[in-house]
mmCIF file of the C-alpha atoms, coordinates in Angstrom:
data_MODEL
# 
_entry.id   MODEL 
# 
loop_
_atom_site.group_PDB 
_atom_site.id 
_atom_site.type_symbol 
_atom_site.label_atom_id 
_atom_site.label_alt_id 
_atom_site.label_comp_id 
_atom_site.label_asym_id 
_atom_site.label_entity_id 
_atom_site.label_seq_id 
_atom_site.pdbx_PDB_ins_code 
_atom_site.Cartn_x 
_atom_site.Cartn_y 
_atom_site.Cartn_z 
_atom_site.occupancy 
_atom_site.B_iso_or_equiv 
_atom_site.pdbx_formal_charge 
_atom_site.auth_seq_id 
_atom_site.auth_comp_id 
_atom_site.auth_asym_id 
_atom_site.auth_atom_id 
_atom_site.pdbx_PDB_model_num 
ATOM 1   C CA . GLY A 1 1   ? -173.074 6.754  23.179 1.00 0.00 ? 1   GLY A CA 1 
ATOM 2   C CA . LEU A 1 2   ? -174.084 9.937  21.437 1.00 0.00 ? 2   LEU A CA 1 
ATOM 3   C CA . PHE A 1 3   ? -175.376 9.990  17.906 1.00 0.00 ? 3   PHE A CA 1 
ATOM 4   C CA . LEU A 1 4   ? -174.293 12.626 15.421 1.00 0.00 ? 4   LEU A CA 1 
ATOM 5   C CA . PRO A 1 5   ? -177.093 15.129 14.739 1.00 0.00 ? 5   PRO A CA 1 
ATOM 6   C CA . ASN A 1 6   ? -178.544 16.014 11.370 1.00 0.00 ? 6   ASN A CA 1 
ATOM 7   C CA . ILE A 1 7   ? -176.409 18.962 10.233 1.00 0.00 ? 7   ILE A CA 1 
ATOM 8   C CA . PHE A 1 8   ? -177.653 19.355 6.676  1.00 0.00 ? 8   PHE A CA 1 
ATOM 9   C CA . ASN A 1 9   ? -179.095 22.774 7.507  1.00 0.00 ? 9   ASN A CA 1 
ATOM 10  C CA . CYS A 1 10  ? -175.731 24.137 8.609  1.00 0.00 ? 10  CYS A CA 1 
ATOM 11  C CA . ARG A 1 11  ? -172.972 25.437 6.410  1.00 0.00 ? 11  ARG A CA 1 
ATOM 12  C CA . ASN A 1 12  ? -169.204 25.904 6.528  1.00 0.00 ? 12  ASN A CA 1 
ATOM 13  C CA . ILE A 1 13  ? -168.572 23.652 9.514  1.00 0.00 ? 13  ILE A CA 1 
ATOM 14  C CA . ILE A 1 14  ? -164.825 23.173 9.874  1.00 0.00 ? 14  ILE A CA 1 
ATOM 15  C CA . ILE A 1 15  ? -163.672 19.994 11.617 1.00 0.00 ? 15  ILE A CA 1 
ATOM 16  C CA . MET A 1 16  ? -160.575 20.386 13.770 1.00 0.00 ? 16  MET A CA 1 
ATOM 17  C CA . ASN A 1 17  ? -159.236 19.404 17.145 1.00 0.00 ? 17  ASN A CA 1 
ATOM 18  C CA . ARG A 1 18  ? -159.946 22.030 19.787 1.00 0.00 ? 18  ARG A CA 1 
ATOM 19  C CA . GLU A 1 19  ? -159.173 22.502 23.439 1.00 0.00 ? 19  GLU A CA 1 
ATOM 20  C CA . ILE A 1 20  ? -162.570 23.928 24.439 1.00 0.00 ? 20  ILE A CA 1 
ATOM 21  C CA . SER A 1 21  ? -166.066 23.765 22.944 1.00 0.00 ? 21  SER A CA 1 
ATOM 22  C CA . VAL A 1 22  ? -168.689 26.164 24.309 1.00 0.00 ? 22  VAL A CA 1 
ATOM 23  C CA . ILE A 1 23  ? -172.255 25.074 23.503 1.00 0.00 ? 23  ILE A CA 1 
ATOM 24  C CA . LEU A 1 24  ? -174.990 27.722 23.426 1.00 0.00 ? 24  LEU A CA 1 
ATOM 25  C CA . PRO A 1 25  ? -178.541 26.336 23.010 1.00 0.00 ? 25  PRO A CA 1 
ATOM 26  C CA . THR A 1 26  ? -180.759 29.101 21.651 1.00 0.00 ? 26  THR A CA 1 
ATOM 27  C CA . TYR A 1 27  ? -184.389 29.920 21.027 1.00 0.00 ? 27  TYR A CA 1 
ATOM 28  C CA . ASN A 1 28  ? -185.262 33.552 20.308 1.00 0.00 ? 28  ASN A CA 1 
ATOM 29  C CA . GLU A 1 29  ? -181.929 34.956 21.500 1.00 0.00 ? 29  GLU A CA 1 
ATOM 30  C CA . SER A 1 30  ? -181.214 37.307 18.575 1.00 0.00 ? 30  SER A CA 1 
ATOM 31  C CA . GLY A 1 31  ? -180.881 40.246 20.959 1.00 0.00 ? 31  GLY A CA 1 
ATOM 32  C CA . ASN A 1 32  ? -178.256 38.516 23.127 1.00 0.00 ? 32  ASN A CA 1 
ATOM 33  C CA . ILE A 1 33  ? -176.335 36.050 21.002 1.00 0.00 ? 33  ILE A CA 1 
ATOM 34  C CA . GLY A 1 34  ? -174.020 38.472 19.229 1.00 0.00 ? 34  GLY A CA 1 
ATOM 35  C CA . GLN A 1 35  ? -172.773 40.120 22.405 1.00 0.00 ? 35  GLN A CA 1 
ATOM 36  C CA . LEU A 1 36  ? -172.538 36.779 24.198 1.00 0.00 ? 36  LEU A CA 1 
ATOM 37  C CA . VAL A 1 37  ? -170.401 35.215 21.455 1.00 0.00 ? 37  VAL A CA 1 
ATOM 38  C CA . ASP A 1 38  ? -168.140 38.280 21.469 1.00 0.00 ? 38  ASP A CA 1 
ATOM 39  C CA . GLU A 1 39  ? -167.717 38.244 25.261 1.00 0.00 ? 39  GLU A CA 1 
ATOM 40  C CA . ILE A 1 40  ? -166.991 34.508 25.433 1.00 0.00 ? 40  ILE A CA 1 
ATOM 41  C CA . SER A 1 41  ? -164.501 34.881 22.575 1.00 0.00 ? 41  SER A CA 1 
ATOM 42  C CA . ASN A 1 42  ? -162.785 37.713 24.444 1.00 0.00 ? 42  ASN A CA 1 
ATOM 43  C CA . HIS A 1 43  ? -162.523 35.750 27.692 1.00 0.00 ? 43  HIS A CA 1 
ATOM 44  C CA . LEU A 1 44  ? -161.123 32.704 25.857 1.00 0.00 ? 44  LEU A CA 1 
ATOM 45  C CA . ARG A 1 45  ? -158.878 34.665 23.473 1.00 0.00 ? 45  ARG A CA 1 
ATOM 46  C CA . ASP A 1 46  ? -155.744 32.935 24.776 1.00 0.00 ? 46  ASP A CA 1 
ATOM 47  C CA . LYS A 1 47  ? -157.282 29.469 24.355 1.00 0.00 ? 47  LYS A CA 1 
ATOM 48  C CA . ASP A 1 48  ? -157.927 27.163 21.412 1.00 0.00 ? 48  ASP A CA 1 
ATOM 49  C CA . PHE A 1 49  ? -161.722 27.214 21.425 1.00 0.00 ? 49  PHE A CA 1 
ATOM 50  C CA . GLU A 1 50  ? -164.896 26.977 19.396 1.00 0.00 ? 50  GLU A CA 1 
ATOM 51  C CA . ILE A 1 51  ? -168.434 28.195 20.074 1.00 0.00 ? 51  ILE A CA 1 
ATOM 52  C CA . ILE A 1 52  ? -171.333 26.023 18.891 1.00 0.00 ? 52  ILE A CA 1 
ATOM 53  C CA . VAL A 1 53  ? -174.736 27.671 18.687 1.00 0.00 ? 53  VAL A CA 1 
ATOM 54  C CA . VAL A 1 54  ? -177.534 25.083 18.579 1.00 0.00 ? 54  VAL A CA 1 
ATOM 55  C CA . ASP A 1 55  ? -180.649 26.930 17.447 1.00 0.00 ? 55  ASP A CA 1 
ATOM 56  C CA . ASP A 1 56  ? -184.153 25.437 17.448 1.00 0.00 ? 56  ASP A CA 1 
ATOM 57  C CA . ASN A 1 57  ? -185.336 27.338 14.359 1.00 0.00 ? 57  ASN A CA 1 
ATOM 58  C CA . SER A 1 58  ? -185.919 30.581 16.283 1.00 0.00 ? 58  SER A CA 1 
ATOM 59  C CA . PRO A 1 59  ? -188.534 32.778 14.587 1.00 0.00 ? 59  PRO A CA 1 
ATOM 60  C CA . ASP A 1 60  ? -186.703 35.938 15.719 1.00 0.00 ? 60  ASP A CA 1 
ATOM 61  C CA . GLY A 1 61  ? -183.752 35.285 13.390 1.00 0.00 ? 61  GLY A CA 1 
ATOM 62  C CA . THR A 1 62  ? -181.182 34.072 15.928 1.00 0.00 ? 62  THR A CA 1 
ATOM 63  C CA . ALA A 1 63  ? -179.653 31.688 13.385 1.00 0.00 ? 63  ALA A CA 1 
ATOM 64  C CA . GLN A 1 64  ? -179.335 34.484 10.826 1.00 0.00 ? 64  GLN A CA 1 
ATOM 65  C CA . VAL A 1 65  ? -177.452 36.636 13.329 1.00 0.00 ? 65  VAL A CA 1 
ATOM 66  C CA . VAL A 1 66  ? -175.021 33.801 14.016 1.00 0.00 ? 66  VAL A CA 1 
ATOM 67  C CA . GLU A 1 67  ? -174.642 33.007 10.312 1.00 0.00 ? 67  GLU A CA 1 
ATOM 68  C CA . GLY A 1 68  ? -173.653 36.614 9.699  1.00 0.00 ? 68  GLY A CA 1 
ATOM 69  C CA . MET A 1 69  ? -171.068 36.496 12.492 1.00 0.00 ? 69  MET A CA 1 
ATOM 70  C CA . LYS A 1 70  ? -169.426 33.363 11.108 1.00 0.00 ? 70  LYS A CA 1 
ATOM 71  C CA . LYS A 1 71  ? -167.880 35.368 8.281  1.00 0.00 ? 71  LYS A CA 1 
ATOM 72  C CA . ASP A 1 72  ? -165.595 37.112 10.762 1.00 0.00 ? 72  ASP A CA 1 
ATOM 73  C CA . ASN A 1 73  ? -165.333 34.413 13.417 1.00 0.00 ? 73  ASN A CA 1 
ATOM 74  C CA . GLN A 1 74  ? -163.714 31.152 12.374 1.00 0.00 ? 74  GLN A CA 1 
ATOM 75  C CA . ASN A 1 75  ? -164.315 29.726 15.855 1.00 0.00 ? 75  ASN A CA 1 
ATOM 76  C CA . LEU A 1 76  ? -168.092 29.819 15.450 1.00 0.00 ? 76  LEU A CA 1 
ATOM 77  C CA . LYS A 1 77  ? -170.315 26.903 14.412 1.00 0.00 ? 77  LYS A CA 1 
ATOM 78  C CA . LEU A 1 78  ? -174.063 26.899 13.824 1.00 0.00 ? 78  LEU A CA 1 
ATOM 79  C CA . LEU A 1 79  ? -176.351 23.898 14.109 1.00 0.00 ? 79  LEU A CA 1 
ATOM 80  C CA . CYS A 1 80  ? -179.869 24.704 12.873 1.00 0.00 ? 80  CYS A CA 1 
ATOM 81  C CA . ARG A 1 81  ? -182.468 22.236 14.095 1.00 0.00 ? 81  ARG A CA 1 
ATOM 82  C CA . LYS A 1 82  ? -185.627 22.420 12.034 1.00 0.00 ? 82  LYS A CA 1 
ATOM 83  C CA . ASN A 1 83  ? -187.646 19.548 13.481 1.00 0.00 ? 83  ASN A CA 1 
ATOM 84  C CA . GLU A 1 84  ? -186.304 19.078 17.005 1.00 0.00 ? 84  GLU A CA 1 
ATOM 85  C CA . ARG A 1 85  ? -186.917 21.043 20.192 1.00 0.00 ? 85  ARG A CA 1 
ATOM 86  C CA . GLY A 1 86  ? -185.686 20.939 23.752 1.00 0.00 ? 86  GLY A CA 1 
ATOM 87  C CA . LEU A 1 87  ? -182.704 21.903 25.892 1.00 0.00 ? 87  LEU A CA 1 
ATOM 88  C CA . THR A 1 88  ? -181.395 18.420 26.636 1.00 0.00 ? 88  THR A CA 1 
ATOM 89  C CA . SER A 1 89  ? -181.491 17.201 23.038 1.00 0.00 ? 89  SER A CA 1 
ATOM 90  C CA . ALA A 1 90  ? -179.857 20.468 21.916 1.00 0.00 ? 90  ALA A CA 1 
ATOM 91  C CA . LEU A 1 91  ? -177.008 19.888 24.355 1.00 0.00 ? 91  LEU A CA 1 
ATOM 92  C CA . ASN A 1 92  ? -176.605 16.270 23.230 1.00 0.00 ? 92  ASN A CA 1 
ATOM 93  C CA . ASP A 1 93  ? -176.438 17.396 19.594 1.00 0.00 ? 93  ASP A CA 1 
ATOM 94  C CA . GLY A 1 94  ? -173.919 20.090 20.486 1.00 0.00 ? 94  GLY A CA 1 
ATOM 95  C CA . ILE A 1 95  ? -171.744 17.626 22.379 1.00 0.00 ? 95  ILE A CA 1 
ATOM 96  C CA . ALA A 1 96  ? -171.789 15.250 19.410 1.00 0.00 ? 96  ALA A CA 1 
ATOM 97  C CA . LEU A 1 97  ? -170.647 18.060 17.123 1.00 0.00 ? 97  LEU A CA 1 
ATOM 98  C CA . ALA A 1 98  ? -167.982 19.403 19.493 1.00 0.00 ? 98  ALA A CA 1 
ATOM 99  C CA . ASP A 1 99  ? -164.270 18.949 18.815 1.00 0.00 ? 99  ASP A CA 1 
ATOM 100 C CA . GLY A 1 100 ? -163.020 20.236 22.168 1.00 0.00 ? 100 GLY A CA 1 
ATOM 101 C CA . HIS A 1 101 ? -161.547 18.094 24.925 1.00 0.00 ? 101 HIS A CA 1 
ATOM 102 C CA . ILE A 1 102 ? -163.447 20.261 27.413 1.00 0.00 ? 102 ILE A CA 1 
ATOM 103 C CA . ILE A 1 103 ? -167.149 21.014 26.932 1.00 0.00 ? 103 ILE A CA 1 
ATOM 104 C CA . VAL A 1 104 ? -168.807 24.108 28.393 1.00 0.00 ? 104 VAL A CA 1 
ATOM 105 C CA . TRP A 1 105 ? -172.475 25.040 28.237 1.00 0.00 ? 105 TRP A CA 1 
ATOM 106 C CA . MET A 1 106 ? -174.500 27.900 29.644 1.00 0.00 ? 106 MET A CA 1 
ATOM 107 C CA . ASP A 1 107 ? -177.684 29.931 29.138 1.00 0.00 ? 107 ASP A CA 1 
ATOM 108 C CA . CYS A 1 108 ? -177.728 32.779 26.647 1.00 0.00 ? 108 CYS A CA 1 
ATOM 109 C CA . ASP A 1 109 ? -179.588 35.473 28.600 1.00 0.00 ? 109 ASP A CA 1 
ATOM 110 C CA . PHE A 1 110 ? -176.539 36.829 30.494 1.00 0.00 ? 110 PHE A CA 1 
ATOM 111 C CA . GLN A 1 111 ? -177.736 35.512 33.843 1.00 0.00 ? 111 GLN A CA 1 
ATOM 112 C CA . MET A 1 112 ? -174.585 33.388 33.751 1.00 0.00 ? 112 MET A CA 1 
ATOM 113 C CA . PRO A 1 113 ? -171.533 35.659 33.359 1.00 0.00 ? 113 PRO A CA 1 
ATOM 114 C CA . PRO A 1 114 ? -169.138 34.806 30.495 1.00 0.00 ? 114 PRO A CA 1 
ATOM 115 C CA . SER A 1 115 ? -166.270 35.909 32.760 1.00 0.00 ? 115 SER A CA 1 
ATOM 116 C CA . VAL A 1 116 ? -166.747 32.712 34.798 1.00 0.00 ? 116 VAL A CA 1 
ATOM 117 C CA . VAL A 1 117 ? -166.160 30.418 31.795 1.00 0.00 ? 117 VAL A CA 1 
ATOM 118 C CA . PRO A 1 118 ? -162.317 30.553 32.059 1.00 0.00 ? 118 PRO A CA 1 
ATOM 119 C CA . GLU A 1 119 ? -162.564 29.773 35.784 1.00 0.00 ? 119 GLU A CA 1 
ATOM 120 C CA . LEU A 1 120 ? -164.585 26.624 35.096 1.00 0.00 ? 120 LEU A CA 1 
ATOM 121 C CA . VAL A 1 121 ? -162.211 25.584 32.315 1.00 0.00 ? 121 VAL A CA 1 
ATOM 122 C CA . LYS A 1 122 ? -159.184 26.112 34.555 1.00 0.00 ? 122 LYS A CA 1 
ATOM 123 C CA . GLU A 1 123 ? -160.522 23.700 37.164 1.00 0.00 ? 123 GLU A CA 1 
ATOM 124 C CA . VAL A 1 124 ? -160.940 20.964 34.539 1.00 0.00 ? 124 VAL A CA 1 
ATOM 125 C CA . GLU A 1 125 ? -157.475 21.686 33.166 1.00 0.00 ? 125 GLU A CA 1 
ATOM 126 C CA . ASN A 1 126 ? -156.162 21.291 36.711 1.00 0.00 ? 126 ASN A CA 1 
ATOM 127 C CA . GLY A 1 127 ? -157.547 17.793 37.112 1.00 0.00 ? 127 GLY A CA 1 
ATOM 128 C CA . TYR A 1 128 ? -161.262 17.932 37.878 1.00 0.00 ? 128 TYR A CA 1 
ATOM 129 C CA . ASP A 1 129 ? -163.593 15.955 35.625 1.00 0.00 ? 129 ASP A CA 1 
ATOM 130 C CA . ALA A 1 130 ? -166.252 18.674 35.875 1.00 0.00 ? 130 ALA A CA 1 
ATOM 131 C CA . ALA A 1 131 ? -166.546 22.179 37.310 1.00 0.00 ? 131 ALA A CA 1 
ATOM 132 C CA . ILE A 1 132 ? -170.028 23.541 37.997 1.00 0.00 ? 132 ILE A CA 1 
ATOM 133 C CA . GLY A 1 133 ? -170.960 27.197 38.253 1.00 0.00 ? 133 GLY A CA 1 
ATOM 134 C CA . SER A 1 134 ? -172.805 27.398 41.571 1.00 0.00 ? 134 SER A CA 1 
ATOM 135 C CA . ARG A 1 135 ? -175.215 29.997 42.977 1.00 0.00 ? 135 ARG A CA 1 
ATOM 136 C CA . TYR A 1 136 ? -175.229 28.270 46.357 1.00 0.00 ? 136 TYR A CA 1 
ATOM 137 C CA . ALA A 1 137 ? -171.559 27.525 46.993 1.00 0.00 ? 137 ALA A CA 1 
ATOM 138 C CA . ASP A 1 138 ? -169.831 29.908 49.405 1.00 0.00 ? 138 ASP A CA 1 
ATOM 139 C CA . GLY A 1 139 ? -169.482 33.222 47.582 1.00 0.00 ? 139 GLY A CA 1 
ATOM 140 C CA . GLY A 1 140 ? -172.256 32.553 45.079 1.00 0.00 ? 140 GLY A CA 1 
ATOM 141 C CA . LYS A 1 141 ? -175.445 34.614 44.843 1.00 0.00 ? 141 LYS A CA 1 
ATOM 142 C CA . ASP A 1 142 ? -178.849 34.586 43.175 1.00 0.00 ? 142 ASP A CA 1 
ATOM 143 C CA . LEU A 1 143 ? -179.912 38.184 42.490 1.00 0.00 ? 143 LEU A CA 1 
ATOM 144 C CA . ARG A 1 144 ? -183.061 37.516 40.493 1.00 0.00 ? 144 ARG A CA 1 
ATOM 145 C CA . TYR A 1 145 ? -185.550 38.545 43.152 1.00 0.00 ? 145 TYR A CA 1 
ATOM 146 C CA . GLU A 1 146 ? -183.595 41.669 44.196 1.00 0.00 ? 146 GLU A CA 1 
ATOM 147 C CA . TYR A 1 147 ? -184.032 43.398 40.864 1.00 0.00 ? 147 TYR A CA 1 
ATOM 148 C CA . ASN A 1 148 ? -187.127 41.942 39.225 1.00 0.00 ? 148 ASN A CA 1 
ATOM 149 C CA . LEU A 1 149 ? -189.603 44.360 40.812 1.00 0.00 ? 149 LEU A CA 1 
ATOM 150 C CA . ASN A 1 150 ? -192.310 43.838 38.183 1.00 0.00 ? 150 ASN A CA 1 
ATOM 151 C CA . SER A 1 151 ? -192.853 40.268 39.310 1.00 0.00 ? 151 SER A CA 1 
ATOM 152 C CA . LYS A 1 152 ? -191.084 40.373 42.665 1.00 0.00 ? 152 LYS A CA 1 
ATOM 153 C CA . TYR A 1 153 ? -193.241 37.919 44.606 1.00 0.00 ? 153 TYR A CA 1 
ATOM 154 C CA . LEU A 1 154 ? -193.281 35.313 41.837 1.00 0.00 ? 154 LEU A CA 1 
ATOM 155 C CA . THR A 1 155 ? -189.517 35.622 41.435 1.00 0.00 ? 155 THR A CA 1 
ATOM 156 C CA . VAL A 1 156 ? -188.967 35.282 45.185 1.00 0.00 ? 156 VAL A CA 1 
ATOM 157 C CA . LEU A 1 157 ? -191.095 32.129 45.165 1.00 0.00 ? 157 LEU A CA 1 
ATOM 158 C CA . GLN A 1 158 ? -189.143 30.689 42.216 1.00 0.00 ? 158 GLN A CA 1 
ATOM 159 C CA . THR A 1 159 ? -185.822 31.519 43.840 1.00 0.00 ? 159 THR A CA 1 
ATOM 160 C CA . TYR A 1 160 ? -186.624 29.907 47.176 1.00 0.00 ? 160 TYR A CA 1 
ATOM 161 C CA . LEU A 1 161 ? -188.222 26.931 45.483 1.00 0.00 ? 161 LEU A CA 1 
ATOM 162 C CA . SER A 1 162 ? -184.956 26.404 43.602 1.00 0.00 ? 162 SER A CA 1 
ATOM 163 C CA . ILE A 1 163 ? -183.004 26.594 46.869 1.00 0.00 ? 163 ILE A CA 1 
ATOM 164 C CA . ALA A 1 164 ? -185.389 24.103 48.515 1.00 0.00 ? 164 ALA A CA 1 
ATOM 165 C CA . ILE A 1 165 ? -185.094 21.660 45.617 1.00 0.00 ? 165 ILE A CA 1 
ATOM 166 C CA . CYS A 1 166 ? -181.310 21.784 45.730 1.00 0.00 ? 166 CYS A CA 1 
ATOM 167 C CA . ARG A 1 167 ? -181.163 21.288 49.505 1.00 0.00 ? 167 ARG A CA 1 
ATOM 168 C CA . PHE A 1 168 ? -183.604 18.406 49.370 1.00 0.00 ? 168 PHE A CA 1 
ATOM 169 C CA . THR A 1 169 ? -181.617 16.772 46.561 1.00 0.00 ? 169 THR A CA 1 
ATOM 170 C CA . SER A 1 170 ? -178.388 17.100 48.569 1.00 0.00 ? 170 SER A CA 1 
ATOM 171 C CA . PHE A 1 171 ? -180.153 15.432 51.513 1.00 0.00 ? 171 PHE A CA 1 
ATOM 172 C CA . LEU A 1 172 ? -181.694 12.719 49.323 1.00 0.00 ? 172 LEU A CA 1 
ATOM 173 C CA . PHE A 1 173 ? -178.374 11.781 47.737 1.00 0.00 ? 173 PHE A CA 1 
ATOM 174 C CA . ALA A 1 174 ? -176.317 12.359 50.903 1.00 0.00 ? 174 ALA A CA 1 
ATOM 175 C CA . SER A 1 175 ? -174.168 14.758 48.925 1.00 0.00 ? 175 SER A CA 1 
ATOM 176 C CA . ASN A 1 176 ? -172.235 17.943 49.685 1.00 0.00 ? 176 ASN A CA 1 
ATOM 177 C CA . HIS A 1 177 ? -173.027 19.321 46.239 1.00 0.00 ? 177 HIS A CA 1 
ATOM 178 C CA . LYS A 1 178 ? -175.096 22.507 46.521 1.00 0.00 ? 178 LYS A CA 1 
ATOM 179 C CA . ASP A 1 179 ? -176.411 23.628 43.117 1.00 0.00 ? 179 ASP A CA 1 
ATOM 180 C CA . TRP A 1 180 ? -178.239 20.749 41.442 1.00 0.00 ? 180 TRP A CA 1 
ATOM 181 C CA . THR A 1 181 ? -180.044 22.845 38.820 1.00 0.00 ? 181 THR A CA 1 
ATOM 182 C CA . SER A 1 182 ? -177.173 25.086 37.751 1.00 0.00 ? 182 SER A CA 1 
ATOM 183 C CA . GLY A 1 183 ? -176.953 24.322 34.016 1.00 0.00 ? 183 GLY A CA 1 
ATOM 184 C CA . PHE A 1 184 ? -173.530 26.050 33.919 1.00 0.00 ? 184 PHE A CA 1 
ATOM 185 C CA . ILE A 1 185 ? -170.631 23.622 33.589 1.00 0.00 ? 185 ILE A CA 1 
ATOM 186 C CA . ALA A 1 186 ? -167.239 22.722 32.148 1.00 0.00 ? 186 ALA A CA 1 
ATOM 187 C CA . ILE A 1 187 ? -166.735 18.978 31.750 1.00 0.00 ? 187 ILE A CA 1 
ATOM 188 C CA . LYS A 1 188 ? -164.377 16.567 30.022 1.00 0.00 ? 188 LYS A CA 1 
ATOM 189 C CA . LYS A 1 189 ? -165.875 15.455 26.728 1.00 0.00 ? 189 LYS A CA 1 
ATOM 190 C CA . LYS A 1 190 ? -164.578 11.897 27.096 1.00 0.00 ? 190 LYS A CA 1 
ATOM 191 C CA . LEU A 1 191 ? -167.082 11.336 29.900 1.00 0.00 ? 191 LEU A CA 1 
ATOM 192 C CA . PHE A 1 192 ? -169.838 11.342 27.277 1.00 0.00 ? 192 PHE A CA 1 
ATOM 193 C CA . ASP A 1 193 ? -168.339 8.216  25.730 1.00 0.00 ? 193 ASP A CA 1 
ATOM 194 C CA . ARG A 1 194 ? -170.023 6.468  28.681 1.00 0.00 ? 194 ARG A CA 1 
ATOM 195 C CA . MET A 1 195 ? -173.221 8.479  29.170 1.00 0.00 ? 195 MET A CA 1 
ATOM 196 C CA . ASP A 1 196 ? -175.786 10.770 27.597 1.00 0.00 ? 196 ASP A CA 1 
ATOM 197 C CA . LEU A 1 197 ? -177.807 13.620 29.011 1.00 0.00 ? 197 LEU A CA 1 
ATOM 198 C CA . PHE A 1 198 ? -181.444 12.732 29.527 1.00 0.00 ? 198 PHE A CA 1 
ATOM 199 C CA . GLY A 1 199 ? -184.534 14.468 30.854 1.00 0.00 ? 199 GLY A CA 1 
ATOM 200 C CA . GLU A 1 200 ? -186.900 17.091 29.531 1.00 0.00 ? 200 GLU A CA 1 
ATOM 201 C CA . TYR A 1 201 ? -185.547 20.231 31.146 1.00 0.00 ? 201 TYR A CA 1 
ATOM 202 C CA . GLY A 1 202 ? -183.772 21.160 34.409 1.00 0.00 ? 202 GLY A CA 1 
ATOM 203 C CA . GLU A 1 203 ? -183.818 17.660 35.833 1.00 0.00 ? 203 GLU A CA 1 
ATOM 204 C CA . TYR A 1 204 ? -181.208 16.606 33.250 1.00 0.00 ? 204 TYR A CA 1 
ATOM 205 C CA . PHE A 1 205 ? -178.586 18.450 35.325 1.00 0.00 ? 205 PHE A CA 1 
ATOM 206 C CA . MET A 1 206 ? -179.598 16.687 38.532 1.00 0.00 ? 206 MET A CA 1 
ATOM 207 C CA . TYR A 1 207 ? -179.248 13.314 36.788 1.00 0.00 ? 207 TYR A CA 1 
ATOM 208 C CA . LEU A 1 208 ? -175.854 14.353 35.417 1.00 0.00 ? 208 LEU A CA 1 
ATOM 209 C CA . ILE A 1 209 ? -174.408 15.424 38.773 1.00 0.00 ? 209 ILE A CA 1 
ATOM 210 C CA . HIS A 1 210 ? -175.756 12.328 40.518 1.00 0.00 ? 210 HIS A CA 1 
ATOM 211 C CA . ASN A 1 211 ? -174.265 10.138 37.793 1.00 0.00 ? 211 ASN A CA 1 
ATOM 212 C CA . LEU A 1 212 ? -170.887 11.865 38.085 1.00 0.00 ? 212 LEU A CA 1 
ATOM 213 C CA . GLU A 1 213 ? -170.799 11.481 41.860 1.00 0.00 ? 213 GLU A CA 1 
ATOM 214 C CA . ASN A 1 214 ? -171.937 7.850  41.765 1.00 0.00 ? 214 ASN A CA 1 
ATOM 215 C CA . SER A 1 215 ? -169.275 7.057  39.174 1.00 0.00 ? 215 SER A CA 1 
ATOM 216 C CA . GLY A 1 216 ? -166.506 8.511  41.318 1.00 0.00 ? 216 GLY A CA 1 
ATOM 217 C CA . TYR A 1 217 ? -165.602 11.453 39.081 1.00 0.00 ? 217 TYR A CA 1 
ATOM 218 C CA . LYS A 1 218 ? -163.976 14.523 40.614 1.00 0.00 ? 218 LYS A CA 1 
ATOM 219 C CA . ILE A 1 219 ? -166.293 17.526 40.542 1.00 0.00 ? 219 ILE A CA 1 
ATOM 220 C CA . THR A 1 220 ? -166.069 20.986 42.069 1.00 0.00 ? 220 THR A CA 1 
ATOM 221 C CA . GLU A 1 221 ? -168.356 23.993 42.408 1.00 0.00 ? 221 GLU A CA 1 
ATOM 222 C CA . ILE A 1 222 ? -167.247 27.504 41.466 1.00 0.00 ? 222 ILE A CA 1 
ATOM 223 C CA . PRO A 1 223 ? -169.359 30.294 42.971 1.00 0.00 ? 223 PRO A CA 1 
ATOM 224 C CA . TYR A 1 224 ? -170.909 32.873 40.666 1.00 0.00 ? 224 TYR A CA 1 
ATOM 225 C CA . THR A 1 225 ? -173.613 35.533 40.850 1.00 0.00 ? 225 THR A CA 1 
ATOM 226 C CA . LEU A 1 226 ? -176.759 34.739 38.875 1.00 0.00 ? 226 LEU A CA 1 
ATOM 227 C CA . ALA A 1 227 ? -177.939 38.049 37.450 1.00 0.00 ? 227 ALA A CA 1 
ATOM 228 C CA . PRO A 1 228 ? -181.555 39.046 36.778 1.00 0.00 ? 228 PRO A CA 1 
ATOM 229 C CA . ARG A 1 229 ? -182.879 38.632 33.245 1.00 0.00 ? 229 ARG A CA 1 
# 
């Protein structure tokens, strides 16, 4: 099971039962976090939701931006981690803190569009155990290499390496799942009564999807367009 994180560095956390918890792991996202929180809040305005920012003591003042926003946004929580680092542990701490029946997490650099969050949530509300935002499902796109002209060849290499990894993983696990490194998901929180996330970085998502499929849970992929940074 999950262990509750150390939350002594956070203030004004209100405990209540929510429908949706959106977890945003941050490190040096002060330029994006305000707009991202506002856009997610707008797309979920008809839902009972909370947004949990898990910040790894960002030196650019990300936590201070979020703290300032909390005064006008009762749906916003802040978990400030002073001595811990890492995406997977940040997500585990956010899940432990979440009150929602449905958990969502995503990156904070606007490569993953906030407009897709309600689509993922809807699929879980309609009976799926997890809905994954997918670049490689029919209708999905990865636009990183089309716009990043300053490092075009490196970005092309990274993009096609990601595609190759996902296709190989589908072959290895004899699975029809297409995007194994997505990191964009809505999932029932109760599933984490039986499992934790583990891994250092992107591989955590591969382990999660494989675990879900092996355990017989219903998962679906929702296509989305991954934007350039």
